[in-house]
mmCIF file of C-alpha atoms in Angstrom:
data_model
loop_
_atom_site.group_PDB
_atom_site.id
_atom_site.type_symbol
_atom_site.label_atom_id
_atom_site.label_comp_id
_atom_site.label_asym_id
_atom_site.label_seq_id
_atom_site.Cartn_x
_atom_site.Cartn_y
_atom_site.Cartn_z
ATOM 1 C CA VAL I 1 0.082 -0.044 -0.010
ATOM 2 C CA GLY I 2 2.835 2.287 0.768
ATOM 3 C CA TRP I 3 4.207 1.904 -2.705
ATOM 4 C CA VAL I 4 1.117 3.402 -4.297
ATOM 5 C CA VAL I 5 -0.062 6.020 -1.813
ATOM 6 C CA GLU I 6 1.348 9.508 -2.276
ATOM 7 C CA CYS I 7 -0.846 11.426 0.110
ATOM 8 C CA GLU I 8 -3.512 10.819 2.651
ATOM 9 C CA THR I 9 -6.399 11.806 0.353
ATOM 10 C CA ASP I 10 -5.428 9.263 -2.372
ATOM 11 C CA ARG I 11 -8.325 6.766 -2.690
ATOM 12 C CA VAL I 12 -7.072 3.184 -2.848
ATOM 13 C CA LEU I 13 -9.120 0.247 -4.153
ATOM 14 C CA ASP I 14 -8.668 -3.353 -3.030
ATOM 15 C CA PRO I 15 -10.808 -5.329 -5.568
ATOM 16 C CA SER I 16 -10.944 -8.488 -3.420
ATOM 17 C CA CYS I 17 -10.395 -7.105 0.148
ATOM 18 C CA GLY I 18 -11.059 -10.356 2.120
ATOM 19 C CA ASP I 19 -10.752 -9.517 5.796
ATOM 20 C CA GLY I 20 -9.548 -5.992 5.196
ATOM 21 C CA ARG I 21 -5.797 -6.207 5.858
ATOM 22 C CA PHE I 22 -4.872 -3.855 3.040
ATOM 23 C CA LEU I 23 -7.795 -1.510 3.774
ATOM 24 C CA ALA I 24 -6.495 -1.163 7.390
ATOM 25 C CA CYS I 25 -3.280 0.377 5.970
ATOM 26 C CA HIS I 26 -4.926 3.529 4.539
ATOM 27 C CA HIS I 27 -8.011 5.476 5.647
ATOM 28 C CA ALA I 28 -9.207 6.541 2.174
ATOM 29 C CA SER I 29 -9.771 3.013 1.000
ATOM 30 C CA VAL I 30 -12.437 1.208 -0.839
ATOM 31 C CA GLY I 31 -12.911 -2.581 -0.863
ATOM 32 C CA VAL I 32 -14.966 -5.035 -2.817
ATOM 33 C CA GLU I 33 -15.565 -8.533 -1.392
ATOM 34 C CA LEU I 34 -17.945 -11.276 -2.474
ATOM 35 C CA ASP I 35 -18.016 -13.264 0.742
ATOM 36 C CA GLU I 36 -20.419 -11.852 3.361
ATOM 37 C CA GLN I 37 -18.437 -13.099 6.424
ATOM 38 C CA GLU I 38 -15.132 -11.711 5.083
ATOM 39 C CA ALA I 39 -16.799 -8.337 4.306
ATOM 40 C CA THR I 40 -18.107 -8.188 7.820
ATOM 41 C CA THR I 41 -14.654 -8.902 9.232
ATOM 42 C CA ALA I 42 -13.151 -6.167 6.908
ATOM 43 C CA ARG I 43 -15.664 -3.654 8.190
ATOM 44 C CA ARG I 44 -14.616 -4.349 11.723
ATOM 45 C CA ARG I 45 -10.868 -4.231 10.888
ATOM 46 C CA ALA I 46 -11.176 -0.981 8.882
ATOM 47 C CA PRO I 47 -14.375 0.839 9.903
ATOM 48 C CA TRP I 48 -13.409 3.892 7.966
ATOM 49 C CA ALA I 49 -13.351 2.058 4.681
ATOM 50 C CA LEU I 50 -16.196 1.887 2.168
ATOM 51 C CA ILE I 51 -16.757 -1.842 1.469
ATOM 52 C CA HIS I 52 -19.067 -3.158 -1.216
ATOM 53 C CA GLN I 53 -20.196 -6.762 -0.814
ATOM 54 C CA ALA I 54 -20.406 -7.742 -4.434
ATOM 55 C CA ASP I 55 -18.878 -9.655 -7.357
ATOM 56 C CA PHE I 56 -15.971 -7.371 -8.286
ATOM 57 C CA PHE I 57 -16.375 -7.805 -12.057
ATOM 58 C CA LEU I 58 -20.045 -6.919 -11.928
ATOM 59 C CA TRP I 59 -19.341 -3.931 -9.701
ATOM 60 C CA ALA I 60 -16.496 -2.771 -12.000
ATOM 61 C CA SER I 61 -18.872 -2.939 -14.926
ATOM 62 C CA GLU I 62 -21.269 -0.577 -13.269
ATOM 63 C CA THR I 63 -19.204 1.815 -11.095
ATOM 64 C CA GLN I 64 -18.220 5.314 -12.170
ATOM 65 C CA GLU I 65 -15.616 5.591 -9.399
ATOM 66 C CA ARG I 66 -12.080 6.040 -10.255
ATOM 67 C CA PHE I 67 -9.012 5.762 -7.966
ATOM 68 C CA GLU I 68 -5.553 7.074 -7.493
ATOM 69 C CA ALA I 69 -4.312 3.647 -6.675
ATOM 70 C CA THR I 70 -5.188 -0.059 -6.360
ATOM 71 C CA ALA I 71 -3.516 -2.622 -4.199
ATOM 72 C CA GLY I 72 -4.279 -6.095 -2.698
ATOM 73 C CA ASN I 73 -3.953 -9.825 -3.085
ATOM 74 C CA PRO I 74 -6.369 -11.043 -5.781
ATOM 75 C CA PRO I 75 -7.976 -14.438 -5.359
ATOM 76 C CA PHE I 76 -5.941 -17.346 -6.847
ATOM 77 C CA ILE I 77 -8.612 -19.604 -8.281
ATOM 78 C CA ARG I 78 -7.402 -22.086 -10.910
ATOM 79 C CA TYR I 79 -9.298 -22.242 -14.162
ATOM 80 C CA GLN I 80 -11.029 -25.513 -13.240
ATOM 81 C CA GLN I 81 -13.003 -23.733 -10.474
ATOM 82 C CA PHE I 82 -12.976 -20.235 -12.174
ATOM 83 C CA THR I 83 -16.116 -20.982 -14.214
ATOM 84 C CA GLY I 84 -19.627 -19.858 -15.237
ATOM 85 C CA ALA I 85 -21.007 -16.383 -15.216
ATOM 86 C CA ILE I 86 -18.371 -14.869 -13.079
ATOM 87 C CA ARG I 87 -15.578 -16.018 -15.394
ATOM 88 C CA GLU I 88 -17.478 -14.797 -18.514
ATOM 89 C CA ARG I 89 -18.010 -11.430 -16.864
ATOM 90 C CA ALA I 90 -14.346 -11.303 -15.911
ATOM 91 C CA LEU I 91 -13.139 -12.059 -19.395
ATOM 92 C CA GLY I 92 -15.517 -9.506 -20.872
ATOM 93 C CA GLU I 93 -14.369 -6.741 -18.534
ATOM 94 C CA ALA I 94 -10.743 -7.597 -19.163
ATOM 95 C CA ALA I 95 -11.317 -7.380 -22.886
ATOM 96 C CA LYS I 96 -12.208 -3.725 -22.475
ATOM 97 C CA MET I 97 -8.561 -3.179 -21.612
ATOM 98 C CA GLY I 98 -7.436 -5.223 -24.620
ATOM 99 C CA ALA I 99 -6.609 -8.376 -22.638
ATOM 100 C CA ARG I 100 -7.891 -11.475 -24.365
ATOM 101 C CA PHE I 101 -7.941 -14.415 -21.995
ATOM 102 C CA SER I 102 -8.863 -17.936 -22.833
ATOM 103 C CA GLY I 103 -11.107 -20.042 -20.648
ATOM 104 C CA LEU I 104 -8.017 -21.601 -19.179
ATOM 105 C CA THR I 105 -6.996 -18.494 -17.193
ATOM 106 C CA SER I 106 -6.796 -18.393 -13.394
ATOM 107 C CA SER I 107 -8.719 -15.702 -11.652
ATOM 108 C CA TRP I 108 -5.862 -13.395 -10.568
ATOM 109 C CA ALA I 109 -4.957 -12.314 -14.111
ATOM 110 C CA PRO I 110 -8.294 -10.654 -15.133
ATOM 111 C CA PHE I 111 -8.503 -9.201 -11.569
ATOM 112 C CA LEU I 112 -5.331 -7.233 -12.170
ATOM 113 C CA VAL I 113 -6.412 -5.963 -15.561
ATOM 114 C CA VAL I 114 -9.917 -4.871 -14.551
ATOM 115 C CA ALA I 115 -8.620 -3.202 -11.327
ATOM 116 C CA ALA I 116 -6.190 -1.202 -13.481
ATOM 117 C CA ARG I 117 -9.074 0.012 -15.630
ATOM 118 C CA LEU I 118 -10.598 1.749 -12.588
ATOM 119 C CA LEU I 119 -7.576 4.060 -12.112
ATOM 120 C CA LYS I 120 -7.368 7.717 -12.771
ATOM 121 C CA PRO I 121 -4.594 8.989 -15.142
ATOM 122 C CA GLY I 122 -1.276 8.618 -13.499
ATOM 123 C CA GLY I 123 -2.505 5.970 -11.101
ATOM 124 C CA LYS I 124 -0.518 3.147 -9.522
ATOM 125 C CA MET I 125 -0.999 -0.440 -8.613
ATOM 126 C CA ALA I 126 0.727 -2.900 -6.411
ATOM 127 C CA PHE I 127 -0.366 -6.473 -5.975
ATOM 128 C CA VAL I 128 0.719 -9.817 -4.438
ATOM 129 C CA VAL I 129 0.593 -12.212 -7.302
ATOM 130 C CA PRO I 130 1.443 -15.938 -7.822
ATOM 131 C CA ALA I 131 4.986 -16.541 -8.955
ATOM 132 C CA GLU I 132 3.517 -18.150 -12.133
ATOM 133 C CA ILE I 133 3.155 -14.623 -13.461
ATOM 134 C CA GLY I 134 6.741 -15.347 -14.668
ATOM 135 C CA HIS I 135 5.785 -18.345 -16.831
ATOM 136 C CA ALA I 136 2.055 -19.106 -17.110
ATOM 137 C CA PRO I 137 0.559 -18.634 -20.628
ATOM 138 C CA TYR I 138 -2.295 -16.525 -19.322
ATOM 139 C CA ALA I 139 0.174 -14.052 -17.715
ATOM 140 C CA VAL I 140 1.090 -12.896 -21.182
ATOM 141 C CA PRO I 141 -2.171 -11.040 -22.046
ATOM 142 C CA ALA I 142 -2.292 -9.582 -18.532
ATOM 143 C CA LEU I 143 1.257 -8.154 -18.647
ATOM 144 C CA SER I 144 0.819 -7.074 -22.232
ATOM 145 C CA ALA I 145 -2.337 -5.113 -21.283
ATOM 146 C CA LEU I 146 -0.515 -3.492 -18.314
ATOM 147 C CA CYS I 147 2.371 -2.449 -20.597
ATOM 148 C CA ARG I 148 -0.015 -0.782 -22.913
ATOM 149 C CA HIS I 149 -1.549 1.269 -20.188
ATOM 150 C CA PHE I 150 1.310 2.108 -17.706
ATOM 151 C CA GLU I 151 4.500 4.044 -18.050
ATOM 152 C CA ARG I 152 6.378 1.440 -15.852
ATOM 153 C CA VAL I 153 5.656 -2.194 -14.975
ATOM 154 C CA ARG I 154 7.797 -4.072 -12.529
ATOM 155 C CA ILE I 155 7.880 -7.593 -11.201
ATOM 156 C CA VAL I 156 9.519 -8.293 -7.828
ATOM 157 C CA ALA I 157 10.645 -11.892 -7.664
ATOM 158 C CA ILE I 158 11.170 -13.031 -4.070
ATOM 159 C CA GLN I 159 13.408 -16.111 -3.599
ATOM 160 C CA GLU I 160 12.255 -16.851 0.012
ATOM 161 C CA LYS I 161 8.673 -17.879 0.443
ATOM 162 C CA LEU I 162 6.502 -14.839 1.038
ATOM 163 C CA PHE I 163 3.906 -16.994 2.781
ATOM 164 C CA PRO I 164 5.633 -20.141 4.258
ATOM 165 C CA GLU I 165 2.288 -21.681 5.336
ATOM 166 C CA ILE I 166 0.980 -22.106 1.751
ATOM 167 C CA SER I 167 2.398 -24.051 -1.154
ATOM 168 C CA GLU I 168 2.029 -21.373 -3.775
ATOM 169 C CA ASP I 169 5.073 -19.049 -4.233
ATOM 170 C CA ALA I 170 4.183 -15.422 -4.429
ATOM 171 C CA TRP I 171 5.860 -12.468 -6.019
ATOM 172 C CA LEU I 172 4.903 -8.716 -6.244
ATOM 173 C CA LEU I 173 3.692 -6.620 -9.091
ATOM 174 C CA PHE I 174 4.079 -2.832 -9.271
ATOM 175 C CA ALA I 175 2.986 -0.482 -11.972
ATOM 176 C CA GLU I 176 2.800 3.291 -12.194
ATOM 177 C CA GLY I 177 1.770 6.030 -14.685
ATOM 178 C CA PHE I 178 -1.678 4.743 -15.781
ATOM 179 C CA GLY I 179 -2.429 6.219 -19.175
ATOM 180 C CA GLY I 180 1.134 5.771 -20.442
ATOM 181 C CA GLN I 181 2.778 2.845 -22.054
ATOM 182 C CA THR I 182 5.997 0.884 -21.965
ATOM 183 C CA ASP I 183 7.608 -1.725 -24.186
ATOM 184 C CA SER I 184 9.547 -3.399 -21.319
ATOM 185 C CA ILE I 185 8.974 -5.145 -17.990
ATOM 186 C CA GLU I 186 11.427 -4.414 -15.145
ATOM 187 C CA LEU I 187 12.572 -7.340 -12.924
ATOM 188 C CA SER I 188 13.739 -6.932 -9.355
ATOM 189 C CA ILE I 189 15.120 -10.071 -7.658
ATOM 190 C CA VAL I 190 15.411 -10.142 -3.824
ATOM 191 C CA ASP I 191 16.172 -12.833 -1.317
ATOM 192 C CA SER I 192 13.299 -11.869 0.976
ATOM 193 C CA PHE I 193 10.595 -9.206 1.356
ATOM 194 C CA ALA I 194 11.419 -6.130 3.411
ATOM 195 C CA SER I 195 9.175 -3.207 3.932
ATOM 196 C CA ALA I 196 10.307 -0.138 2.086
ATOM 197 C CA PRO I 197 8.678 3.120 0.780
ATOM 198 C CA ARG I 198 9.383 2.087 -2.842
ATOM 199 C CA PRO I 199 9.778 -1.212 -4.648
ATOM 200 C CA PRO I 200 13.326 -2.509 -5.014
ATOM 201 C CA GLU I 201 15.233 -1.148 -8.056
ATOM 202 C CA PRO I 202 15.159 -3.460 -11.033
ATOM 203 C CA ALA I 203 18.016 -5.901 -11.705
ATOM 204 C CA LYS I 204 17.224 -6.002 -15.418
ATOM 205 C CA THR I 205 14.592 -5.344 -18.003
#
């Protein structure tokens, strides 16, 4: 959250806020959460936040709100469970940003793209993402779309497990300058995550 917030009045969106851990980091925050119990917990953890209990992709298709930043940890649902109307709506909303996903995409990829679409010009994003962003076929349309819409896109590869209690390795994604474009993706490689006001400088592009 600190990577994307420039001032106290910046409005930050968490498109899948869960129990509100990201919302608790910043007072001008807005969350969307499908699960009623999680949304209730988020309201207790961040009582100042505006929390919508809704399907994010449906909410995104209807809202007129735009944000200075977006940050969070999008749900990692493999394509076998990411099905039905929610998936179709997700793919349709992502297509508005020029990202064409097949039905074999996991949920996190369209979450990133659609969240980016809700930014104001110059906006930033920072997300926890599965390490498969570095190799999964469906990461390609997501990253391509981000490069077409941001001045800088950076992946932070963390060698030590970010969440030791789960099997999935996690990296970080940072992008800034919404409304611009870039033809490169910066890569930062670190041994372990350490809190800092800015993402680590890239090792290579």
